[in-house]
Amino acid sequence: MKTAVLVCPGRGTYNKAELGYLRQHFPDPILLAEFDAVRISAGQDTVTALDSAARFSASRFGRGDNASALIYAATLGDFLSIDQSKIKIVAVTGNSMGWYSALSCAGAMTPLAGFELANTMGTLMQEALIGGQLIYPFAGNDWRPNPERKAKLLALVSEIDAQPDHALALSIDLGGMLVLAGNEAGLKSFEEAVPRIQDRFPMRMDNHAAFHTKLQSRVAELARARIGATCFDHPQLPLIDGRGAIWWPGSSDARNLRDYTLGHQVTQSYNFTRAVIIAAREFAPDIFIVTGPGAIFGGAVAQSLILANWRGMGNKTDFRDLQARAPVLVSMGVKTQRPSVTDCE
């Protein structure tokens, strides 16, 4: 039996190619109907209706209230599809809103409570839509670590944030990428100060607010008023958060878990890179499993493992060579990789 760390993706992973993902992969129609009932009671399109749409619209599917529900459902469905007779999950982590999915996969929330959390947070973020996000790489095309480049970019972020009427901060430390968040003045100043890379970076993230910054304090306050402590429980699997802290089964306080989820996790930087590094070093899994939807998130996980020098990987070529010999990363959104961790092999 292989050991695995489960990684839950965040926003931006349900795109045109993922339309119909739930119809194809979600294993529990009764549970999906419960998710739909939550959406109906809130006056929202059901996840089934969204996933079954005739066409994909970025303006519709990229909204926080829709994207969060779809991604959570896809992630949980993939987790439930893992064949645990051949895969032993030893720890769970996630990126940004993927933390809400991770809570349920680790048993710290029921599947329905986790859906309500993800749906509530996505809705609150969409309704407020305070600030914005952009993404910018500090690693090169070879994914080789470049700490000097990263330090210079973060220094620039601090300089811009210190200017009057400017707000800019590190939102997510994401492998070889920096996800930055702030107000329009802060984001625009950064865009004007850095060179354009690959003809697409710096890239603004549509329908993304200034996640994981102090600008979201009001959203965190509203969330605490709606989501009670009884929704949280002790995790059944080790759970690694956006600081790299481990919530251990049997010794984690559910109230503290709620305080982190609806406090620090919303208003402070999310260090996904550190979460993956801690997962690799503390649990030494045979593989990392990235749930769907989509296949784009595996790169951030691979880059984080390179930054950890895990199994001697120092760049993209090392990762590809190791992956070809004995896969260390399985993306369930990739049709050729999915069967290796489900009962469909």
mmCIF file of C-alpha atoms in Angstrom:
data_model
loop_
_atom_site.group_PDB
_atom_site.id
_atom_site.type_symbol
_atom_site.label_atom_id
_atom_site.label_comp_id
_atom_site.label_asym_id
_atom_site.label_seq_id
_atom_site.Cartn_x
_atom_site.Cartn_y
_atom_site.Cartn_z
ATOM 1 C CA MET A 1 0.000 0.000 0.000
ATOM 2 C CA LYS A 2 1.303 3.442 -0.946
ATOM 3 C CA THR A 3 1.207 6.367 1.458
ATOM 4 C CA ALA A 4 -0.001 9.705 0.173
ATOM 5 C CA VAL A 5 -0.481 13.326 1.158
ATOM 6 C CA LEU A 6 -3.722 14.696 -0.231
ATOM 7 C CA VAL A 7 -3.604 18.219 -1.694
ATOM 8 C CA CYS A 8 -6.818 20.185 -2.274
ATOM 9 C CA PRO A 9 -6.689 22.941 -4.927
ATOM 10 C CA GLY A 10 -8.152 26.416 -4.619
ATOM 11 C CA ARG A 11 -9.815 28.930 -6.920
ATOM 12 C CA GLY A 12 -9.084 28.986 -10.629
ATOM 13 C CA THR A 13 -9.122 25.211 -11.161
ATOM 14 C CA TYR A 14 -12.656 24.709 -12.552
ATOM 15 C CA ASN A 15 -12.455 25.984 -16.121
ATOM 16 C CA LYS A 16 -13.932 25.201 -19.538
ATOM 17 C CA ALA A 17 -12.270 21.790 -19.758
ATOM 18 C CA GLU A 18 -13.763 20.803 -16.391
ATOM 19 C CA LEU A 19 -17.393 21.304 -17.410
ATOM 20 C CA GLY A 20 -19.149 18.050 -16.529
ATOM 21 C CA TYR A 21 -16.506 16.991 -13.987
ATOM 22 C CA LEU A 22 -19.054 16.243 -11.263
ATOM 23 C CA ARG A 23 -21.334 14.346 -13.627
ATOM 24 C CA GLN A 24 -18.403 12.168 -14.627
ATOM 25 C CA HIS A 25 -16.635 11.658 -11.312
ATOM 26 C CA PHE A 26 -18.765 12.463 -8.236
ATOM 27 C CA PRO A 27 -19.492 9.089 -6.610
ATOM 28 C CA ASP A 28 -22.397 9.924 -4.260
ATOM 29 C CA PRO A 29 -25.580 11.339 -5.876
ATOM 30 C CA ILE A 30 -27.340 11.606 -2.512
ATOM 31 C CA LEU A 31 -24.576 13.811 -1.103
ATOM 32 C CA LEU A 32 -24.547 15.909 -4.268
ATOM 33 C CA ALA A 33 -28.293 16.434 -3.858
ATOM 34 C CA GLU A 34 -27.651 17.709 -0.326
ATOM 35 C CA PHE A 35 -25.162 20.220 -1.737
ATOM 36 C CA ASP A 36 -27.775 21.292 -4.276
ATOM 37 C CA ALA A 37 -30.334 21.779 -1.502
ATOM 38 C CA VAL A 38 -27.986 24.195 0.267
ATOM 39 C CA ARG A 39 -27.657 26.215 -2.925
ATOM 40 C CA ILE A 40 -31.418 26.205 -3.559
ATOM 41 C CA SER A 41 -32.116 27.477 -0.046
ATOM 42 C CA ALA A 42 -29.696 30.346 -0.698
ATOM 43 C CA GLY A 43 -31.316 31.214 -4.033
ATOM 44 C CA GLN A 44 -28.259 30.070 -5.993
ATOM 45 C CA ASP A 45 -27.783 27.849 -9.025
ATOM 46 C CA THR A 46 -27.192 24.263 -7.953
ATOM 47 C CA VAL A 47 -23.780 22.711 -8.498
ATOM 48 C CA THR A 48 -25.495 20.104 -10.672
ATOM 49 C CA ALA A 49 -26.997 22.792 -12.895
ATOM 50 C CA LEU A 50 -23.697 24.632 -13.167
ATOM 51 C CA ASP A 51 -21.736 21.475 -13.940
ATOM 52 C CA SER A 52 -24.343 20.429 -16.534
ATOM 53 C CA ALA A 53 -24.436 23.780 -18.334
ATOM 54 C CA ALA A 54 -24.316 23.693 -22.125
ATOM 55 C CA ARG A 55 -21.412 26.123 -22.226
ATOM 56 C CA PHE A 56 -18.776 27.571 -19.959
ATOM 57 C CA SER A 57 -18.833 31.271 -19.126
ATOM 58 C CA ALA A 58 -15.898 32.753 -17.211
ATOM 59 C CA SER A 59 -18.097 35.518 -15.820
ATOM 60 C CA ARG A 60 -20.500 32.953 -14.391
ATOM 61 C CA PHE A 61 -18.217 30.121 -13.356
ATOM 62 C CA GLY A 62 -15.415 32.354 -12.097
ATOM 63 C CA ARG A 63 -17.594 34.072 -9.509
ATOM 64 C CA GLY A 64 -16.599 33.243 -5.955
ATOM 65 C CA ASP A 65 -20.046 31.991 -5.008
ATOM 66 C CA ASN A 66 -20.102 29.541 -7.937
ATOM 67 C CA ALA A 67 -16.429 28.611 -8.182
ATOM 68 C CA SER A 68 -16.037 27.745 -4.506
ATOM 69 C CA ALA A 69 -19.034 25.399 -4.516
ATOM 70 C CA LEU A 70 -17.935 23.624 -7.699
ATOM 71 C CA ILE A 71 -14.321 23.210 -6.614
ATOM 72 C CA TYR A 72 -15.237 21.969 -3.150
ATOM 73 C CA ALA A 73 -17.647 19.397 -4.610
ATOM 74 C CA ALA A 74 -15.116 18.210 -7.188
ATOM 75 C CA THR A 75 -12.378 17.915 -4.564
ATOM 76 C CA LEU A 76 -14.523 16.000 -2.105
ATOM 77 C CA GLY A 77 -15.806 13.714 -4.841
ATOM 78 C CA ASP A 78 -12.259 12.865 -5.849
ATOM 79 C CA PHE A 79 -11.289 12.205 -2.240
ATOM 80 C CA LEU A 80 -14.229 9.816 -1.891
ATOM 81 C CA SER A 81 -13.137 8.079 -5.111
ATOM 82 C CA ILE A 82 -9.657 7.182 -3.860
ATOM 83 C CA ASP A 83 -9.221 3.444 -3.384
ATOM 84 C CA GLN A 84 -8.118 3.294 0.226
ATOM 85 C CA SER A 85 -7.329 -0.398 -0.055
ATOM 86 C CA LYS A 86 -4.241 0.579 -2.047
ATOM 87 C CA ILE A 87 -3.696 4.185 -0.911
ATOM 88 C CA LYS A 88 -3.215 5.280 2.703
ATOM 89 C CA ILE A 89 -3.748 9.018 3.199
ATOM 90 C CA VAL A 90 -1.275 10.131 5.879
ATOM 91 C CA ALA A 91 -1.957 13.887 5.822
ATOM 92 C CA VAL A 92 -4.117 16.494 4.109
ATOM 93 C CA THR A 93 -3.415 20.054 3.021
ATOM 94 C CA GLY A 94 -4.868 22.557 0.580
ATOM 95 C CA ASN A 95 -4.353 25.898 -1.066
ATOM 96 C CA SER A 96 -6.409 28.964 -0.103
ATOM 97 C CA MET A 97 -10.081 27.953 -0.397
ATOM 98 C CA GLY A 98 -8.758 24.396 -0.692
ATOM 99 C CA TRP A 99 -8.296 24.641 3.076
ATOM 100 C CA TYR A 100 -12.080 24.317 3.431
ATOM 101 C CA SER A 101 -11.993 21.148 1.332
ATOM 102 C CA ALA A 102 -9.047 19.868 3.375
ATOM 103 C CA LEU A 103 -11.038 20.297 6.588
ATOM 104 C CA SER A 104 -13.690 17.889 5.327
ATOM 105 C CA CYS A 105 -11.263 15.411 3.761
ATOM 106 C CA ALA A 106 -9.387 15.263 7.082
ATOM 107 C CA GLY A 107 -12.627 14.716 9.016
ATOM 108 C CA ALA A 108 -12.586 18.049 10.871
ATOM 109 C CA MET A 109 -15.950 18.900 9.272
ATOM 110 C CA THR A 110 -18.693 16.768 7.791
ATOM 111 C CA PRO A 111 -18.944 16.881 3.989
ATOM 112 C CA LEU A 112 -22.120 18.980 4.232
ATOM 113 C CA ALA A 113 -20.716 21.390 6.839
ATOM 114 C CA GLY A 114 -17.606 21.818 4.702
ATOM 115 C CA PHE A 115 -19.740 22.595 1.672
ATOM 116 C CA GLU A 116 -21.708 25.180 3.635
ATOM 117 C CA LEU A 117 -18.432 26.741 4.800
ATOM 118 C CA ALA A 118 -16.968 26.900 1.286
ATOM 119 C CA ASN A 119 -20.224 28.221 -0.146
ATOM 120 C CA THR A 120 -20.578 30.849 2.586
ATOM 121 C CA MET A 121 -17.003 32.085 2.207
ATOM 122 C CA GLY A 122 -17.233 32.178 -1.577
ATOM 123 C CA THR A 123 -20.495 34.102 -1.389
ATOM 124 C CA LEU A 124 -19.188 36.605 1.160
ATOM 125 C CA MET A 125 -16.046 37.201 -0.896
ATOM 126 C CA GLN A 126 -18.113 37.733 -4.057
ATOM 127 C CA GLU A 127 -20.556 40.090 -2.375
ATOM 128 C CA ALA A 128 -17.779 42.224 -0.903
ATOM 129 C CA LEU A 129 -15.215 41.813 -3.726
ATOM 130 C CA ILE A 130 -12.712 43.979 -1.868
ATOM 131 C CA GLY A 131 -9.478 44.565 -3.785
ATOM 132 C CA GLY A 132 -7.961 42.119 -6.248
ATOM 133 C CA GLN A 133 -5.205 39.598 -6.931
ATOM 134 C CA LEU A 134 -2.451 39.078 -9.445
ATOM 135 C CA ILE A 135 0.107 36.346 -9.964
ATOM 136 C CA TYR A 136 3.790 36.748 -10.832
ATOM 137 C CA PRO A 137 6.570 34.132 -11.051
ATOM 138 C CA PHE A 138 9.953 34.407 -9.375
ATOM 139 C CA ALA A 139 11.247 31.051 -10.623
ATOM 140 C CA GLY A 140 12.354 30.650 -14.227
ATOM 141 C CA ASN A 141 10.986 28.240 -16.818
ATOM 142 C CA ASP A 142 13.267 25.546 -15.393
ATOM 143 C CA TRP A 143 11.595 25.937 -11.947
ATOM 144 C CA ARG A 144 15.018 26.323 -10.350
ATOM 145 C CA PRO A 145 14.742 28.132 -6.979
ATOM 146 C CA ASN A 146 15.686 31.804 -7.103
ATOM 147 C CA PRO A 147 15.500 33.151 -3.532
ATOM 148 C CA GLU A 148 17.269 36.402 -4.453
ATOM 149 C CA ARG A 149 14.652 37.204 -7.075
ATOM 150 C CA LYS A 150 11.879 36.362 -4.631
ATOM 151 C CA ALA A 151 13.368 38.589 -1.928
ATOM 152 C CA LYS A 152 13.628 41.532 -4.343
ATOM 153 C CA LEU A 153 10.011 41.163 -5.417
ATOM 154 C CA LEU A 154 8.797 40.991 -1.826
ATOM 155 C CA ALA A 155 10.853 44.091 -0.999
ATOM 156 C CA LEU A 156 9.121 45.869 -3.877
ATOM 157 C CA VAL A 157 5.751 44.781 -2.494
ATOM 158 C CA SER A 158 6.637 46.295 0.884
ATOM 159 C CA GLU A 159 7.769 49.558 -0.737
ATOM 160 C CA ILE A 160 4.509 49.880 -2.660
ATOM 161 C CA ASP A 161 2.405 49.022 0.370
ATOM 162 C CA ALA A 162 4.119 51.812 2.324
ATOM 163 C CA GLN A 163 2.995 54.459 -0.176
ATOM 164 C CA PRO A 164 -0.043 56.586 0.712
ATOM 165 C CA ASP A 165 -3.362 55.085 -0.408
ATOM 166 C CA HIS A 166 -1.623 51.933 -1.635
ATOM 167 C CA ALA A 167 -2.286 48.436 -0.301
ATOM 168 C CA LEU A 168 -0.286 45.436 -1.485
ATOM 169 C CA ALA A 169 0.753 42.223 0.255
ATOM 170 C CA LEU A 170 1.745 38.632 -0.361
ATOM 171 C CA SER A 171 -1.509 36.706 -0.578
ATOM 172 C CA ILE A 172 -0.222 33.194 -1.358
ATOM 173 C CA ASP A 173 3.298 31.794 -1.492
ATOM 174 C CA LEU A 174 2.609 29.347 -4.330
ATOM 175 C CA GLY A 175 5.610 27.271 -5.361
ATOM 176 C CA GLY A 176 7.553 29.350 -7.882
ATOM 177 C CA MET A 177 4.837 31.998 -7.999
ATOM 178 C CA LEU A 178 3.839 34.927 -5.822
ATOM 179 C CA VAL A 179 0.132 35.661 -5.591
ATOM 180 C CA LEU A 180 -0.212 39.293 -4.554
ATOM 181 C CA ALA A 181 -3.320 41.075 -3.331
ATOM 182 C CA GLY A 182 -4.222 44.677 -2.668
ATOM 183 C CA ASN A 183 -6.209 47.657 -3.818
ATOM 184 C CA GLU A 184 -6.166 49.000 -7.359
ATOM 185 C CA ALA A 185 -3.390 51.518 -6.660
ATOM 186 C CA GLY A 186 -1.147 48.860 -5.156
ATOM 187 C CA LEU A 187 -1.735 46.298 -7.899
ATOM 188 C CA LYS A 188 -1.243 48.842 -10.677
ATOM 189 C CA SER A 189 2.017 50.120 -9.170
ATOM 190 C CA PHE A 190 3.414 46.588 -9.082
ATOM 191 C CA GLU A 191 2.332 45.912 -12.667
ATOM 192 C CA GLU A 192 4.136 49.064 -13.815
ATOM 193 C CA ALA A 193 7.305 48.271 -11.838
ATOM 194 C CA VAL A 194 8.054 44.732 -13.056
ATOM 195 C CA PRO A 195 8.911 43.374 -16.502
ATOM 196 C CA ARG A 196 6.282 41.425 -18.415
ATOM 197 C CA ILE A 197 7.103 37.709 -18.498
ATOM 198 C CA GLN A 198 5.911 35.034 -20.950
ATOM 199 C CA ASP A 199 3.595 37.653 -22.407
ATOM 200 C CA ARG A 200 1.108 37.088 -19.584
ATOM 201 C CA PHE A 201 2.611 37.951 -16.208
ATOM 202 C CA PRO A 202 1.801 39.896 -14.109
ATOM 203 C CA MET A 203 -1.633 38.341 -14.543
ATOM 204 C CA ARG A 204 -4.744 39.778 -12.910
ATOM 205 C CA MET A 205 -7.125 37.173 -11.509
ATOM 206 C CA ASP A 206 -10.706 37.907 -12.558
ATOM 207 C CA ASN A 207 -13.351 37.823 -9.817
ATOM 208 C CA HIS A 208 -10.659 37.428 -7.146
ATOM 209 C CA ALA A 209 -10.673 39.698 -4.122
ATOM 210 C CA ALA A 210 -7.664 40.586 -1.956
ATOM 211 C CA PHE A 211 -7.673 37.161 -0.322
ATOM 212 C CA HIS A 212 -5.463 36.497 2.698
ATOM 213 C CA THR A 213 -4.866 40.152 3.534
ATOM 214 C CA LYS A 214 -6.147 42.555 6.183
ATOM 215 C CA LEU A 215 -8.513 43.976 3.559
ATOM 216 C CA GLN A 216 -10.676 40.902 4.209
ATOM 217 C CA SER A 217 -11.195 41.658 7.914
ATOM 218 C CA ARG A 218 -14.862 42.509 7.358
ATOM 219 C CA VAL A 219 -15.437 39.232 5.490
ATOM 220 C CA ALA A 220 -13.840 37.311 8.371
ATOM 221 C CA GLU A 221 -16.107 39.124 10.834
ATOM 222 C CA LEU A 222 -19.221 38.272 8.838
ATOM 223 C CA ALA A 223 -18.118 34.638 8.530
ATOM 224 C CA ARG A 224 -17.629 34.308 12.288
ATOM 225 C CA ALA A 225 -21.167 35.594 12.807
ATOM 226 C CA ARG A 226 -22.605 32.928 10.495
ATOM 227 C CA ILE A 227 -20.474 29.849 11.187
ATOM 228 C CA GLY A 228 -20.544 28.406 14.672
ATOM 229 C CA ALA A 229 -17.946 26.401 16.571
ATOM 230 C CA THR A 230 -20.102 23.267 16.495
ATOM 231 C CA CYS A 231 -19.451 22.945 12.746
ATOM 232 C CA PHE A 232 -15.829 22.022 13.514
ATOM 233 C CA ASP A 233 -14.469 18.840 15.053
ATOM 234 C CA HIS A 234 -11.128 17.193 15.745
ATOM 235 C CA PRO A 235 -9.454 16.046 12.502
ATOM 236 C CA GLN A 236 -9.231 12.323 11.862
ATOM 237 C CA LEU A 237 -6.127 12.794 9.717
ATOM 238 C CA PRO A 238 -3.187 15.184 10.238
ATOM 239 C CA LEU A 239 -4.106 18.525 8.693
ATOM 240 C CA ILE A 240 -1.477 21.044 7.519
ATOM 241 C CA ASP A 241 -2.593 24.669 7.365
ATOM 242 C CA GLY A 242 -1.398 27.774 5.536
ATOM 243 C CA ARG A 243 1.314 28.448 8.107
ATOM 244 C CA GLY A 244 2.732 24.929 7.893
ATOM 245 C CA ALA A 245 1.265 24.110 11.321
ATOM 246 C CA ILE A 246 -0.015 20.562 11.797
ATOM 247 C CA TRP A 247 -3.374 19.887 13.418
ATOM 248 C CA TRP A 248 -2.972 16.397 14.871
ATOM 249 C CA PRO A 249 -5.854 13.976 15.484
ATOM 250 C CA GLY A 250 -6.675 13.675 19.164
ATOM 251 C CA SER A 251 -4.791 16.781 20.237
ATOM 252 C CA SER A 252 -6.343 19.626 18.233
ATOM 253 C CA ASP A 253 -8.939 21.958 19.716
ATOM 254 C CA ALA A 254 -11.968 22.422 17.454
ATOM 255 C CA ARG A 255 -12.563 25.982 18.667
ATOM 256 C CA ASN A 256 -8.976 26.939 17.839
ATOM 257 C CA LEU A 257 -9.428 25.367 14.403
ATOM 258 C CA ARG A 258 -12.479 27.569 13.814
ATOM 259 C CA ASP A 259 -10.592 30.650 15.051
ATOM 260 C CA TYR A 260 -7.759 29.986 12.595
ATOM 261 C CA THR A 261 -10.097 29.190 9.680
ATOM 262 C CA LEU A 262 -12.226 32.315 10.129
ATOM 263 C CA GLY A 263 -9.392 34.555 11.283
ATOM 264 C CA HIS A 264 -5.745 34.132 10.281
ATOM 265 C CA GLN A 265 -6.614 32.038 7.229
ATOM 266 C CA VAL A 266 -8.745 34.858 5.824
ATOM 267 C CA THR A 267 -6.672 37.929 6.711
ATOM 268 C CA GLN A 268 -3.037 36.754 6.649
ATOM 269 C CA SER A 269 -0.747 35.377 3.928
ATOM 270 C CA TYR A 270 -1.245 31.735 3.004
ATOM 271 C CA ASN A 271 2.053 29.870 2.688
ATOM 272 C CA PHE A 272 1.111 26.924 0.518
ATOM 273 C CA THR A 273 4.765 26.269 -0.302
ATOM 274 C CA ARG A 274 5.583 25.764 3.353
ATOM 275 C CA ALA A 275 2.560 23.490 3.799
ATOM 276 C CA VAL A 276 3.853 21.177 1.052
ATOM 277 C CA ILE A 277 7.408 21.289 2.380
ATOM 278 C CA ILE A 278 6.223 20.349 5.868
ATOM 279 C CA ALA A 279 4.103 17.561 4.385
ATOM 280 C CA ALA A 280 7.099 16.127 2.523
ATOM 281 C CA ARG A 281 9.511 16.337 5.441
ATOM 282 C CA GLU A 282 7.195 15.276 8.258
ATOM 283 C CA PHE A 283 5.259 12.511 6.500
ATOM 284 C CA ALA A 284 7.625 11.398 3.685
ATOM 285 C CA PRO A 285 4.790 10.034 1.531
ATOM 286 C CA ASP A 286 5.291 7.782 -1.468
ATOM 287 C CA ILE A 287 3.163 10.155 -3.535
ATOM 288 C CA PHE A 288 1.298 13.433 -3.434
ATOM 289 C CA ILE A 289 -2.280 13.237 -4.719
ATOM 290 C CA VAL A 290 -3.767 16.450 -6.115
ATOM 291 C CA THR A 291 -7.530 16.215 -6.382
ATOM 292 C CA GLY A 292 -9.464 17.753 -9.221
ATOM 293 C CA PRO A 293 -10.901 19.748 -10.688
ATOM 294 C CA GLY A 294 -8.391 20.497 -13.389
ATOM 295 C CA ALA A 295 -4.783 19.575 -13.957
ATOM 296 C CA ILE A 296 -3.064 22.951 -13.605
ATOM 297 C CA PHE A 297 -2.363 22.822 -9.885
ATOM 298 C CA GLY A 298 0.175 20.012 -10.015
ATOM 299 C CA GLY A 299 2.855 22.466 -11.163
ATOM 300 C CA ALA A 300 2.636 24.472 -7.928
ATOM 301 C CA VAL A 301 2.982 21.275 -5.894
ATOM 302 C CA ALA A 302 5.979 20.148 -7.971
ATOM 303 C CA GLN A 303 7.640 23.555 -7.616
ATOM 304 C CA SER A 304 7.137 23.443 -3.850
ATOM 305 C CA LEU A 305 8.768 19.999 -3.705
ATOM 306 C CA ILE A 306 11.696 21.331 -5.719
ATOM 307 C CA LEU A 307 12.047 24.189 -3.224
ATOM 308 C CA ALA A 308 12.213 21.520 -0.517
ATOM 309 C CA ASN A 309 14.870 19.649 -2.536
ATOM 310 C CA TRP A 310 12.661 16.635 -1.960
ATOM 311 C CA ARG A 311 14.260 13.440 -3.232
ATOM 312 C CA GLY A 312 17.069 15.542 -4.659
ATOM 313 C CA MET A 313 14.917 17.488 -7.122
ATOM 314 C CA GLY A 314 16.441 20.846 -8.033
ATOM 315 C CA ASN A 315 14.583 21.854 -11.211
ATOM 316 C CA LYS A 316 11.858 20.874 -13.674
ATOM 317 C CA THR A 317 14.038 18.329 -15.463
ATOM 318 C CA ASP A 318 14.753 16.521 -12.192
ATOM 319 C CA PHE A 319 11.036 16.398 -11.450
ATOM 320 C CA ARG A 320 10.149 15.056 -14.884
ATOM 321 C CA ASP A 321 12.878 12.417 -14.717
ATOM 322 C CA LEU A 322 11.702 11.230 -11.316
ATOM 323 C CA GLN A 323 8.078 11.332 -12.411
ATOM 324 C CA ALA A 324 8.895 9.171 -15.439
ATOM 325 C CA ARG A 325 10.737 6.553 -13.351
ATOM 326 C CA ALA A 326 8.324 6.326 -10.433
ATOM 327 C CA PRO A 327 5.540 8.950 -10.237
ATOM 328 C CA VAL A 328 5.611 11.043 -7.070
ATOM 329 C CA LEU A 329 2.697 13.271 -8.050
ATOM 330 C CA VAL A 330 -0.738 12.093 -9.165
ATOM 331 C CA SER A 331 -3.222 14.665 -10.469
ATOM 332 C CA MET A 332 -6.721 13.200 -10.392
ATOM 333 C CA GLY A 333 -7.823 15.699 -13.019
ATOM 334 C CA VAL A 334 -5.464 14.000 -15.509
ATOM 335 C CA LYS A 335 -7.238 11.038 -17.121
ATOM 336 C CA THR A 336 -4.083 8.971 -17.472
ATOM 337 C CA GLN A 337 -3.079 9.476 -13.816
ATOM 338 C CA ARG A 338 -6.440 9.150 -12.080
ATOM 339 C CA PRO A 339 -6.760 5.335 -12.364
ATOM 340 C CA SER A 340 -3.580 4.780 -10.359
ATOM 341 C CA VAL A 341 -5.323 5.940 -7.146
ATOM 342 C CA THR A 342 -8.917 4.871 -7.768
ATOM 343 C CA ASP A 343 -10.537 1.474 -8.262
ATOM 344 C CA CYS A 344 -10.712 2.025 -12.025
ATOM 345 C CA GLU A 345 -7.192 0.835 -12.824
#
